[in-house]
Coordinates of C-alpha atoms in Angstrom, one line a residue:
Chain A
X1 CA -7.9 -6.8 40.9
X2 CA -4.4 -6.3 39.9
X3 CA -3.9 -9.9 40.8
X4 CA -6.6 -10.8 38.4
X5 CA -5.6 -9.2 35.9
X6 CA -2.0 -11.1 36.5
X7 CA -3.7 -14.6 35.6
X8 CA -3.6 -15.3 32.1
X9 CA -7.0 -15.7 31.5
X10 CA -7.1 -11.7 33.4
X11 CA -4.3 -11.1 30.8
X12 CA -6.9 -12.3 27.5
X13 CA -10.2 -9.9 29.3
X14 CA -7.3 -7.3 29.5
X15 CA -6.2 -7.6 25.9
X16 CA -9.9 -8.3 25.0
X17 CA -10.5 -5.0 26.4
X18 CA -8.5 -2.5 24.9
X19 CA -9.0 -3.7 21.2
X20 CA -12.8 -2.8 21.9
X21 CA -11.1 0.5 23.2
X22 CA -9.3 0.9 20.2
X23 CA -11.6 -0.7 17.5
X24 CA -15.0 1.1 19.1
X25 CA -13.8 4.7 18.3
X26 CA -12.5 4.3 14.7
X27 CA -15.4 2.9 14.3
X28 CA -17.2 5.5 15.2
X29 CA -14.7 8.5 13.6
X30 CA -14.8 6.0 10.5
X31 CA -19.2 6.8 10.5
X32 CA -18.7 9.9 11.3
X33 CA -16.0 10.4 8.2
X34 CA -18.0 9.5 5.9
X35 CA -20.7 12.5 7.0
X36 CA -17.5 14.7 8.0
X37 CA -16.7 13.7 4.1
X38 CA -19.8 14.6 2.3
X39 CA -20.1 18.2 5.2
X40 CA -16.8 19.2 3.1
X41 CA -17.2 18.4 0.2
X42 CA -20.5 19.7 0.3
X43 CA -18.5 22.8 1.6
X44 CA -16.9 23.0 -0.8
X45 CA -19.1 22.9 -3.7
X46 CA -21.0 25.7 -2.0
X47 CA -23.9 22.8 -0.8
X48 CA -25.0 21.9 2.4
X49 CA -24.3 18.4 2.2
X50 CA -26.6 15.4 4.0
X51 CA -28.3 18.1 6.8
X52 CA -32.4 16.0 7.2
X53 CA -30.8 12.7 9.3
X54 CA -30.7 14.5 13.1
X55 CA -29.6 17.6 13.9
X56 CA -26.8 18.7 11.4
X57 CA -27.3 15.0 9.8
X58 CA -25.3 14.1 12.6
X59 CA -27.8 10.8 11.9
X60 CA -27.0 10.2 8.8
X61 CA -24.3 7.5 8.8
X62 CA -26.3 5.2 10.9
X63 CA -29.1 5.7 8.4
X64 CA -26.5 4.4 5.7
X65 CA -25.7 1.7 8.4
X66 CA -29.6 0.0 8.7
X67 CA -30.4 0.7 4.7
X68 CA -27.1 -1.0 3.6
X69 CA -27.5 -4.1 6.1
X70 CA -31.6 -4.0 5.0
X71 CA -30.3 -4.1 1.3
X72 CA -30.0 -8.4 -0.6
X73 CA -26.1 -9.6 -0.5
X74 CA -26.5 -10.4 -4.7
X75 CA -23.2 -12.7 -5.6
X76 CA -23.1 -12.8 -9.1
X77 CA -23.9 -15.8 -10.9
X78 CA -20.7 -16.7 -12.7
X79 CA -18.6 -16.2 -9.0
X80 CA -16.2 -17.9 -7.3
X81 CA -19.0 -17.9 -4.1
X82 CA -16.5 -18.0 -1.3
X83 CA -13.2 -15.8 -2.6
X84 CA -15.9 -13.5 -3.9
X85 CA -17.5 -13.1 0.3
X86 CA -13.9 -14.0 1.4
X87 CA -12.8 -10.7 -0.1
X88 CA -14.8 -7.6 2.0
X89 CA -14.1 -9.8 4.6
X90 CA -10.1 -9.2 4.6
X91 CA -10.0 -6.2 3.8
X92 CA -11.5 -4.5 6.5
X93 CA -10.2 -7.5 8.6
X94 CA -6.7 -5.5 8.0
X95 CA -7.8 -2.2 8.4
X96 CA -8.6 -3.2 11.4
X97 CA -5.9 -5.4 13.0
X98 CA -3.0 -2.4 11.5
X99 CA -4.8 -0.6 15.1
X100 CA -3.5 -3.2 17.3
X101 CA 0.4 -1.4 17.4
X102 CA -0.7 2.2 16.9
X103 CA 0.5 4.3 20.4
X104 CA -2.0 6.4 21.3
X105 CA -0.3 8.4 24.1
X106 CA 3.5 7.2 25.8
X107 CA 2.7 3.7 25.3
X108 CA -0.8 3.1 25.1
X109 CA -1.0 0.5 22.6
X110 CA -2.3 -3.0 22.2
X111 CA 1.0 -4.3 21.3
X112 CA 4.4 -2.0 22.0
X113 CA 5.7 -4.7 19.3
X114 CA 9.8 -3.7 18.3
X115 CA 9.1 -4.2 14.9
X116 CA 5.6 -2.0 14.8
X117 CA 6.6 0.5 11.5
X118 CA 7.1 -3.3 9.2
X119 CA 4.0 -4.7 11.4
X120 CA 2.4 -1.4 9.7
X121 CA 3.8 -1.8 6.5
X122 CA 2.9 -4.8 6.3
X123 CA -0.1 -5.0 7.0
X124 CA -0.8 -2.4 4.4
X125 CA 1.4 -4.1 1.5
X126 CA -1.4 -7.1 2.2
X127 CA -4.2 -4.9 1.7
X128 CA -3.8 -5.2 -2.3
X129 CA -5.7 -8.6 -1.6
X130 CA -9.2 -8.1 -1.2
X131 CA -9.4 -5.6 -4.1
X132 CA -7.8 -7.9 -6.0
X133 CA -9.9 -11.1 -5.1
X134 CA -13.0 -9.4 -5.3
X135 CA -12.0 -8.0 -8.8
X136 CA -11.4 -11.3 -9.5
X137 CA -13.6 -13.1 -8.1
X138 CA -16.3 -11.1 -9.3
X139 CA -16.0 -12.6 -12.9
X140 CA -16.5 -9.5 -14.3
X141 CA -14.2 -7.4 -16.9
X142 CA -14.6 -4.3 -15.3
X143 CA -14.3 -5.5 -11.9
X144 CA -11.3 -7.1 -12.9
X145 CA -10.2 -4.2 -14.9
X146 CA -10.6 -2.6 -11.7
X147 CA -8.0 -4.9 -9.9
X148 CA -5.7 -4.8 -11.9
X149 CA -5.3 -1.0 -11.8
X150 CA -4.7 -1.2 -8.3
X151 CA -3.4 -4.3 -7.9
X152 CA -0.5 -2.2 -10.1
X153 CA -1.1 0.9 -8.6
X154 CA -0.5 -0.3 -4.6
X155 CA 3.2 -2.3 -4.9
X156 CA 4.3 1.1 -7.1
X157 CA 3.8 3.1 -4.3
X158 CA 4.6 1.1 -1.6
X159 CA 8.2 1.0 -2.9
X160 CA 8.7 5.1 -2.0
X161 CA 6.8 4.5 0.5
X162 CA 9.2 1.9 1.6
X163 CA 12.3 4.3 1.5
X164 CA 10.4 7.3 2.9
X165 CA 9.9 5.1 6.0
X166 CA 13.2 4.2 6.1
X167 CA 14.9 7.1 6.3
X168 CA 12.8 8.1 8.6
X169 CA 14.4 5.1 11.3
X170 CA 17.7 6.7 9.8
X171 CA 16.6 9.4 12.4
X172 CA 15.2 7.5 14.6
X173 CA 17.1 4.7 14.9
X174 CA 14.3 2.1 16.4
X175 CA 11.5 0.6 14.6
X176 CA 9.6 1.0 17.9
X177 CA 6.5 3.7 17.2
X178 CA 6.7 4.1 20.7
X179 CA 9.9 5.3 20.0
X180 CA 9.6 6.7 16.8
X181 CA 7.4 9.1 18.0
X182 CA 10.2 10.0 21.3
X183 CA 11.9 10.7 18.8
X184 CA 10.6 13.9 17.5
X185 CA 10.1 15.3 21.2
X186 CA 12.6 18.6 19.9
X187 CA 11.9 18.8 16.3
X188 CA 8.5 17.2 14.4
X189 CA 10.4 15.1 11.4
X190 CA 8.0 17.0 8.4
X191 CA 10.4 20.0 9.6
X192 CA 14.1 18.5 8.4
X193 CA 12.2 15.7 6.3
X194 CA 9.5 17.8 4.7
X195 CA 10.2 16.6 1.4
X196 CA 9.7 12.8 2.6
X197 CA 6.4 14.4 4.3
X198 CA 5.6 15.7 0.9
X199 CA 5.8 11.9 -0.8
X200 CA 5.2 9.9 2.1
X201 CA 1.1 11.6 2.5
X202 CA 0.6 11.3 -1.4
X203 CA 1.6 7.4 -2.0
X204 CA -0.8 7.6 1.4
X205 CA -3.3 9.5 -0.7
X206 CA -2.7 6.3 -3.5
X207 CA -1.6 3.7 -1.4
X208 CA -5.8 3.9 0.2
X209 CA -7.0 4.4 -3.2
X210 CA -7.8 8.1 -3.3
X211 CA -8.4 10.3 -5.4
X212 CA -6.7 11.8 -7.3
X213 CA -5.1 8.2 -7.6
X214 CA -9.3 6.3 -7.5
X215 CA -8.3 4.6 -10.4
X216 CA -9.6 1.4 -9.8
X217 CA -12.7 2.7 -9.0
X218 CA -12.7 5.6 -12.3
X219 CA -16.4 5.8 -11.8
X220 CA -16.6 7.1 -15.4
X221 CA -14.4 4.8 -17.3
X222 CA -14.7 1.1 -15.3
X223 CA -18.3 1.4 -12.8
X224 CA -16.6 1.0 -9.2
X225 CA -13.9 -0.3 -10.7
X226 CA -13.1 -3.5 -8.5
X227 CA -17.1 -3.5 -5.9
X228 CA -18.7 -3.1 -9.2
X229 CA -20.5 -6.4 -8.2
X230 CA -21.1 -5.9 -4.5
X231 CA -24.4 -4.6 -2.9
X232 CA -25.4 -4.3 0.6
X233 CA -23.0 -5.7 3.9
X234 CA -20.5 -6.4 1.3
X235 CA -20.1 -3.5 -0.5
X236 CA -20.5 -1.1 2.9
X237 CA -17.2 -3.4 4.3
X238 CA -15.5 -1.8 1.0
X239 CA -16.6 1.2 2.4
X240 CA -15.9 0.6 6.2
X241 CA -12.4 -1.2 4.6
X242 CA -11.6 2.2 2.9
X243 CA -12.1 4.6 5.3
X244 CA -10.6 3.2 7.8
X245 CA -7.6 2.4 5.8
X246 CA -7.7 6.4 5.7
X247 CA -8.1 6.9 9.3
X248 CA -4.8 4.3 9.6
X249 CA -2.8 6.3 6.9
X250 CA -3.7 9.4 8.9
X251 CA -2.0 7.6 12.3
X252 CA 0.8 7.1 10.2
X253 CA 1.6 10.5 9.3
X254 CA 1.4 11.7 12.6
X255 CA 3.6 9.1 14.1
X256 CA 6.2 9.6 11.7
X257 CA 5.9 13.3 11.2
X258 CA 4.2 15.1 13.4
X259 CA 4.9 13.9 16.7
X260 CA 2.0 11.4 17.5
X261 CA 1.0 11.9 20.7
X262 CA 3.3 14.9 21.7
X263 CA 2.1 19.2 21.9
X264 CA 3.7 21.5 19.3
X265 CA 6.5 23.3 20.9
X266 CA 6.5 21.8 24.6
X267 CA 5.4 24.7 26.2
X268 CA 2.8 24.9 29.1
X269 CA -0.5 26.5 27.8
X270 CA -0.5 23.6 24.6
X271 CA 1.0 20.6 27.6
X272 CA -2.4 21.1 29.5
X273 CA -3.6 18.8 26.3
X274 CA -3.7 15.6 26.9
X275 CA -1.8 13.8 24.4
X276 CA -4.4 11.4 22.4
X277 CA -5.8 14.3 22.2
X278 CA -3.1 15.5 20.3
X279 CA -3.6 12.8 18.3
X280 CA -6.7 12.6 17.2
X281 CA -6.3 16.3 16.2
X282 CA -3.5 15.7 14.0
X283 CA -5.8 12.9 12.5
X284 CA -8.0 14.6 11.9
X285 CA -6.1 17.5 10.3
X286 CA -4.6 14.6 8.2
X287 CA -8.0 13.3 6.7
X288 CA -9.1 16.9 6.2
X289 CA -6.3 17.5 3.3
X290 CA -7.6 13.9 2.1
X291 CA -11.0 15.5 2.1
X292 CA -9.2 18.7 0.8
X293 CA -7.9 17.1 -2.1
X294 CA -10.4 14.9 -3.4
X295 CA -12.8 18.4 -3.5
X296 CA -9.7 20.3 -5.5
X297 CA -8.0 17.9 -7.6
X298 CA -9.4 15.8 -11.3
X299 CA -8.3 12.4 -11.1
X300 CA -5.0 10.9 -12.8
X301 CA -4.3 9.1 -15.7
X302 CA -2.9 6.1 -15.3
X303 CA 0.4 6.8 -17.2
X304 CA 0.7 9.7 -15.4
X305 CA 0.3 7.7 -11.9
X306 CA 2.3 5.5 -12.7
X307 CA 5.3 7.5 -14.0
X308 CA 4.8 9.3 -10.4
X309 CA 5.2 6.4 -8.4
X310 CA 8.7 5.0 -10.5
X311 CA 10.1 8.2 -12.4
X312 CA 9.1 11.1 -9.2
X313 CA 8.8 9.9 -6.3
X314 CA 11.5 6.4 -5.8
X315 CA 14.7 8.9 -7.6
X316 CA 13.4 11.5 -4.9
X317 CA 13.3 9.1 -2.5
X318 CA 16.3 7.2 -2.9
X319 CA 18.2 10.5 -3.0
X320 CA 16.9 12.0 0.3
X321 CA 17.4 8.7 2.0
X322 CA 21.0 9.2 0.7
X323 CA 20.6 12.8 2.0
X324 CA 19.7 12.3 5.4
X325 CA 22.0 8.8 5.8
X326 CA 25.0 11.2 4.4
X327 CA 23.8 14.4 6.6
X328 CA 23.5 12.1 10.1
X329 CA 27.6 10.6 9.6
X330 CA 28.5 13.8 8.9
X331 CA 27.3 15.5 11.8
X332 CA 27.4 13.0 14.5
X333 CA 23.7 12.8 14.9
X334 CA 23.5 9.1 14.0
X335 CA 21.6 7.8 17.0
X336 CA 23.0 4.7 18.7
X337 CA 22.0 1.8 18.1
X338 CA 19.4 0.1 20.1
Chain B
X1 CA 2.1 -24.4 26.5
X2 CA 0.5 -22.2 24.4
X3 CA 3.4 -21.3 22.0
X4 CA 4.2 -25.8 21.8
X5 CA -0.2 -25.1 20.2
X6 CA 0.4 -22.6 18.0
X7 CA 3.9 -24.3 16.8
X8 CA 1.6 -26.9 16.0
X9 CA -1.3 -24.9 14.6
X10 CA 1.0 -23.3 12.3
X11 CA 2.8 -26.6 10.9
X12 CA -0.2 -28.8 10.1
X13 CA -1.5 -25.4 8.3
X14 CA 1.7 -24.9 6.9
X15 CA 1.7 -28.5 5.1
X16 CA -1.8 -28.5 4.2
X17 CA -1.9 -25.8 2.8
X18 CA 1.6 -26.4 0.7
X19 CA 0.4 -29.6 0.0
X20 CA -2.3 -28.0 -1.9
X21 CA -0.4 -25.5 -3.7
X22 CA 0.5 -28.4 -6.5
X23 CA -2.5 -30.2 -5.7
X24 CA -5.2 -27.6 -6.4
X25 CA -7.2 -27.8 -9.3
X26 CA -7.2 -24.3 -10.0
X27 CA -3.8 -21.9 -10.6
X28 CA -5.4 -18.6 -8.7
X29 CA -6.5 -21.0 -5.4
X30 CA -3.0 -21.9 -6.0
X31 CA -1.1 -19.8 -5.6
X32 CA -3.5 -17.3 -2.9
X33 CA -2.5 -20.9 -1.0
X34 CA 0.9 -20.2 -1.4
X35 CA 0.3 -16.8 0.6
X36 CA -1.3 -19.3 2.7
X37 CA 2.1 -21.4 3.8
X38 CA 4.3 -17.7 3.2
X39 CA 1.7 -16.8 6.8
X40 CA 1.7 -19.9 8.4
X41 CA 6.3 -19.7 7.3
X42 CA 5.5 -16.5 8.8
X43 CA 3.9 -17.3 12.7
X44 CA 6.4 -20.0 12.3
X45 CA 9.4 -17.5 12.7
X46 CA 7.3 -15.4 15.2
X47 CA 7.4 -18.2 17.5
X48 CA 11.2 -18.7 17.8
X49 CA 11.3 -15.0 18.5
X50 CA 12.4 -14.1 14.9
X51 CA 10.2 -11.1 14.7
X52 CA 12.1 -8.9 11.8
X53 CA 12.1 -11.4 9.6
X54 CA 8.5 -12.2 10.3
X55 CA 7.4 -9.1 9.3
X56 CA 10.1 -9.6 6.4
X57 CA 8.7 -12.0 5.2
X58 CA 5.5 -11.2 5.1
X59 CA 6.1 -7.2 3.0
X60 CA 8.5 -9.3 0.6
X61 CA 6.7 -12.7 -0.4
X62 CA 3.2 -11.8 0.3
X63 CA 3.1 -7.6 -0.8
X64 CA 5.7 -7.9 -3.1
X65 CA 6.0 -11.5 -4.8
X66 CA 2.9 -13.3 -4.4
X67 CA 0.9 -10.1 -6.0
X68 CA 2.6 -10.7 -9.3
X69 CA 2.2 -13.8 -8.8
X70 CA -1.0 -14.0 -8.3
X71 CA -1.3 -11.2 -11.2
X72 CA 0.0 -12.9 -14.1
X73 CA -2.2 -16.2 -12.7
X74 CA -5.4 -14.7 -12.6
X75 CA -4.7 -13.8 -15.9
X76 CA -4.4 -16.4 -18.0
X77 CA -7.0 -18.0 -20.1
X78 CA -6.2 -22.2 -19.2
X79 CA -8.2 -24.6 -20.7
X80 CA -8.8 -27.2 -17.7
X81 CA -9.7 -30.4 -19.6
X82 CA -7.0 -29.9 -21.8
X83 CA -5.0 -29.5 -19.2
X84 CA -5.6 -32.8 -17.6
X85 CA -5.2 -34.5 -21.2
X86 CA -1.7 -35.3 -21.0
X87 CA -1.8 -37.0 -17.6
X88 CA -1.0 -40.6 -19.1
X89 CA 1.4 -38.7 -21.6
X90 CA 3.6 -37.9 -19.6
X91 CA 3.8 -39.2 -16.1
X92 CA 6.7 -41.8 -17.5
X93 CA 8.6 -39.1 -17.8
X94 CA 7.4 -37.1 -14.4
X95 CA 8.0 -40.0 -12.5
X96 CA 11.5 -40.2 -14.0
X97 CA 12.3 -36.4 -12.5
X98 CA 10.9 -36.9 -9.6
X99 CA 12.9 -40.2 -9.0
X100 CA 16.3 -39.0 -9.3
X101 CA 15.0 -35.5 -7.3
X102 CA 14.2 -37.9 -4.5
X103 CA 17.6 -40.1 -4.8
X104 CA 19.7 -36.7 -4.9
X105 CA 17.9 -36.0 -1.4
X106 CA 18.3 -39.4 0.8
X107 CA 22.0 -38.7 -1.1
X108 CA 22.0 -34.8 0.7
X109 CA 20.5 -36.2 3.9
X110 CA 22.3 -38.7 4.4
X111 CA 25.3 -37.2 4.2
X112 CA 24.2 -34.1 7.0
X113 CA 26.0 -34.0 9.8
X114 CA 24.9 -31.7 12.6
X115 CA 27.9 -29.3 13.0
X116 CA 28.6 -30.0 17.2
X117 CA 28.7 -26.5 18.4
X118 CA 25.0 -25.7 16.7
X119 CA 22.8 -27.6 19.9
X120 CA 24.1 -24.9 22.3
X121 CA 24.1 -21.9 18.9
X122 CA 20.6 -23.2 19.2
X123 CA 19.5 -22.2 22.5
X124 CA 20.9 -18.6 22.9
X125 CA 20.3 -17.1 19.6
X126 CA 20.6 -14.0 20.5
X127 CA 22.9 -11.8 22.6
X128 CA 21.3 -10.2 25.5
X129 CA 20.5 -6.7 25.5
X130 CA 21.0 -6.3 22.2
X131 CA 17.5 -6.5 19.6
X132 CA 17.4 -9.2 16.9
X133 CA 17.2 -7.0 14.0
X134 CA 19.9 -5.3 15.2
X135 CA 21.5 -8.2 15.2
X136 CA 20.8 -9.7 12.1
X137 CA 22.4 -5.6 10.4
X138 CA 25.5 -5.8 12.1
X139 CA 26.6 -9.5 11.3
X140 CA 24.9 -8.6 7.9
X141 CA 26.5 -5.7 7.3
X142 CA 30.1 -6.4 8.6
X143 CA 30.7 -10.3 8.3
X144 CA 29.3 -10.5 5.5
X145 CA 29.2 -7.4 4.2
X146 CA 30.8 -8.9 0.3
X147 CA 27.9 -11.8 0.5
X148 CA 25.0 -9.3 0.7
X149 CA 26.3 -7.3 -1.3
X150 CA 26.8 -9.7 -4.3
X151 CA 23.7 -11.0 -4.0
X152 CA 22.6 -7.1 -4.3
X153 CA 24.3 -7.6 -8.0
X154 CA 22.8 -10.9 -8.9
X155 CA 19.4 -8.8 -8.3
X156 CA 20.3 -5.9 -10.2
X157 CA 21.5 -7.9 -13.5
X158 CA 18.0 -9.7 -12.7
X159 CA 16.8 -6.7 -12.7
X160 CA 18.2 -5.2 -15.8
X161 CA 17.2 -8.3 -17.1
X162 CA 14.3 -8.1 -17.0
X163 CA 14.6 -4.4 -18.6
X164 CA 16.5 -5.1 -21.3
X165 CA 14.0 -8.0 -22.4
X166 CA 11.0 -6.1 -22.3
X167 CA 12.0 -2.4 -23.8
X168 CA 10.8 -1.6 -26.8
X169 CA 11.4 1.5 -27.6
X170 CA 8.4 1.6 -31.0
X171 CA 9.8 5.2 -32.7
X172 CA 5.7 5.0 -33.3
X173 CA 4.2 5.1 -30.4
X174 CA 3.6 9.2 -28.2
X175 CA 5.2 9.8 -25.6
X176 CA 4.5 12.8 -23.3
X177 CA 7.6 15.0 -21.9
X178 CA 5.7 16.5 -18.9
X179 CA 9.2 18.6 -19.1
X180 CA 8.4 19.9 -22.5
X181 CA 4.9 20.8 -21.3
X182 CA 5.2 22.2 -17.7
X183 CA 7.6 24.7 -19.9
X184 CA 6.1 26.1 -22.0
X185 CA 5.1 29.4 -21.4
X186 CA 2.2 32.2 -22.4
X187 CA 4.0 34.3 -24.3
X188 CA 5.6 30.6 -26.8
X189 CA 2.2 30.0 -27.1
X190 CA -0.8 32.5 -27.0
X191 CA -0.7 36.4 -29.3
X192 CA -3.5 39.1 -27.7
X193 CA -3.9 41.0 -30.9
X194 CA -6.5 44.3 -30.8
X195 CA -8.5 43.7 -34.0
X196 CA -10.5 47.1 -35.2
X197 CA -13.8 46.2 -34.9
X198 CA -14.9 44.9 -39.2
X199 CA -11.4 44.2 -39.4
X200 CA -10.7 40.4 -41.5
X201 CA -7.3 38.0 -40.0
X202 CA -6.0 38.8 -43.5
X203 CA -6.0 42.7 -43.4
X204 CA -4.1 42.3 -40.2
X205 CA -1.8 40.5 -41.2
X206 CA -2.3 37.7 -38.8
X207 CA -0.3 33.8 -40.6
X208 CA 0.4 31.0 -38.2
X209 CA 3.7 28.9 -38.9
X210 CA 2.8 27.2 -41.6
X211 CA 5.6 25.1 -43.6
X212 CA 6.5 25.8 -46.9
X213 CA 3.6 23.9 -48.8
X214 CA 5.3 22.1 -51.9
X215 CA 3.0 22.5 -55.1
X216 CA 0.1 22.9 -53.5
X217 CA -3.4 23.5 -56.3
X218 CA -4.1 27.0 -55.0
X219 CA -7.9 25.8 -53.7
X220 CA -5.7 23.7 -51.1
X221 CA -4.4 26.1 -50.4
X222 CA -6.5 28.9 -49.9
X223 CA -8.1 26.0 -47.6
X224 CA -4.7 26.1 -45.6
X225 CA -5.4 29.9 -45.3
X226 CA -7.9 29.7 -44.0
X227 CA -7.7 27.0 -41.2
X228 CA -4.5 29.7 -39.7
X229 CA -7.2 32.0 -38.9
X230 CA -7.6 30.0 -36.5
X231 CA -5.8 31.7 -33.7

């Protein structure tokens, strides 16, 4: 059996199985994230939330999926048909392929590549294309306005995310995601780099177009933003993409700042629980904060959003980057270059 | 074998999409083909083992530069008939420029000499036991630090130039000064007064600090006082 998995064909089969082993849990997690969001929002607003389909509404996501599949995909008359249908696929596809490099436990990634963090950064910076192409191909004013807002927003917040990532990399000395987690054996980066952690989390909200930064889909001003013309499965793909991206950003926050699969403090009762469970628990924690923020904060005004990105986060992350580099040099903590 | 197939796939798609960039009718399609070209170039980098350059190409060109291109091109209102109308008139000029460029290219390529050690360097591009990224960093920040800094300065000048060209501070526009807003305290804006039952505002002497009335008519003045009672 081991011999079979060493052949070309065996490696192919193994890779497909590995991919399924991560995509299937992510998709199921995504389905239950939609339910969890409605439940948490309901709890915040003193309601019950979905509770009719299945016990505690557990089958609600599948009922929604079936409903979406049964509906008709409408392509507007003036739309650019090819791009219109390509945009949701692109959004969803990008959200899924990013998971190829996420390590769930020590060395448990489909591809343990040297530039893992850059790969994730590249994929997340491509996410804007799904939005902008959807907005343009719809040939609708509202959709286009949503797309323009989104493009400006995502490009702005990427800059500060980049600086946050660089300051983490300075402390690690490697671009490999596995190494980034292992560098946090003694202390999670959320503690020494607390301001960067906060900046990263808020930028992650903006990057995934979540409230309070959900300007692209501000339903009170521009109906539903860039996907106003979409229906049925195409609409569902945008939805899936958004929630998968949320999980991805939570996973990235966990890897960069919360010690990935590592148990807190590294002491006995915690280390009995296997790494992947810790990883999932930390992702769930981040996602809860995502939803909590949505339930609590009003939407930002657009000029305030841009001000926060360029005039607050950019100088702050740049200054903290220089402070980090200076401190590492001063105390001789600089990691040895790989 | 697989590497060779991947090379030809990337190279062929790249050439076709590069041709489509200049021949596509719709400028938005042109930009999208340009993005496809970038992607395939990134793939070619990856095949040569330059994973850092691959990622940077995708992040910088696809993730930022091409987004701005797309942003601008999508907002253009293009009349395609008008765009094609001057084709015959501009053809001679275009051909002339094209010919000059072609001759220059031929001269450059004709005078190209391959350095004798280049072949050997190509076969050992990275030193053993060191990642591609670390080597690039080591080269850029030591041997080529002045060129690197000079490139940075050029970009800085371009950035300042862009800001100077587009910044217009109209004095009429209303800016939000967040610091002033957050520095406001309840004491500075609110006044809590115990009002006896049935007492009017005028009897208590509550006045908002109003600007001096300049030769206002008595009736208008009374109106202003009524407004002042809006505490």
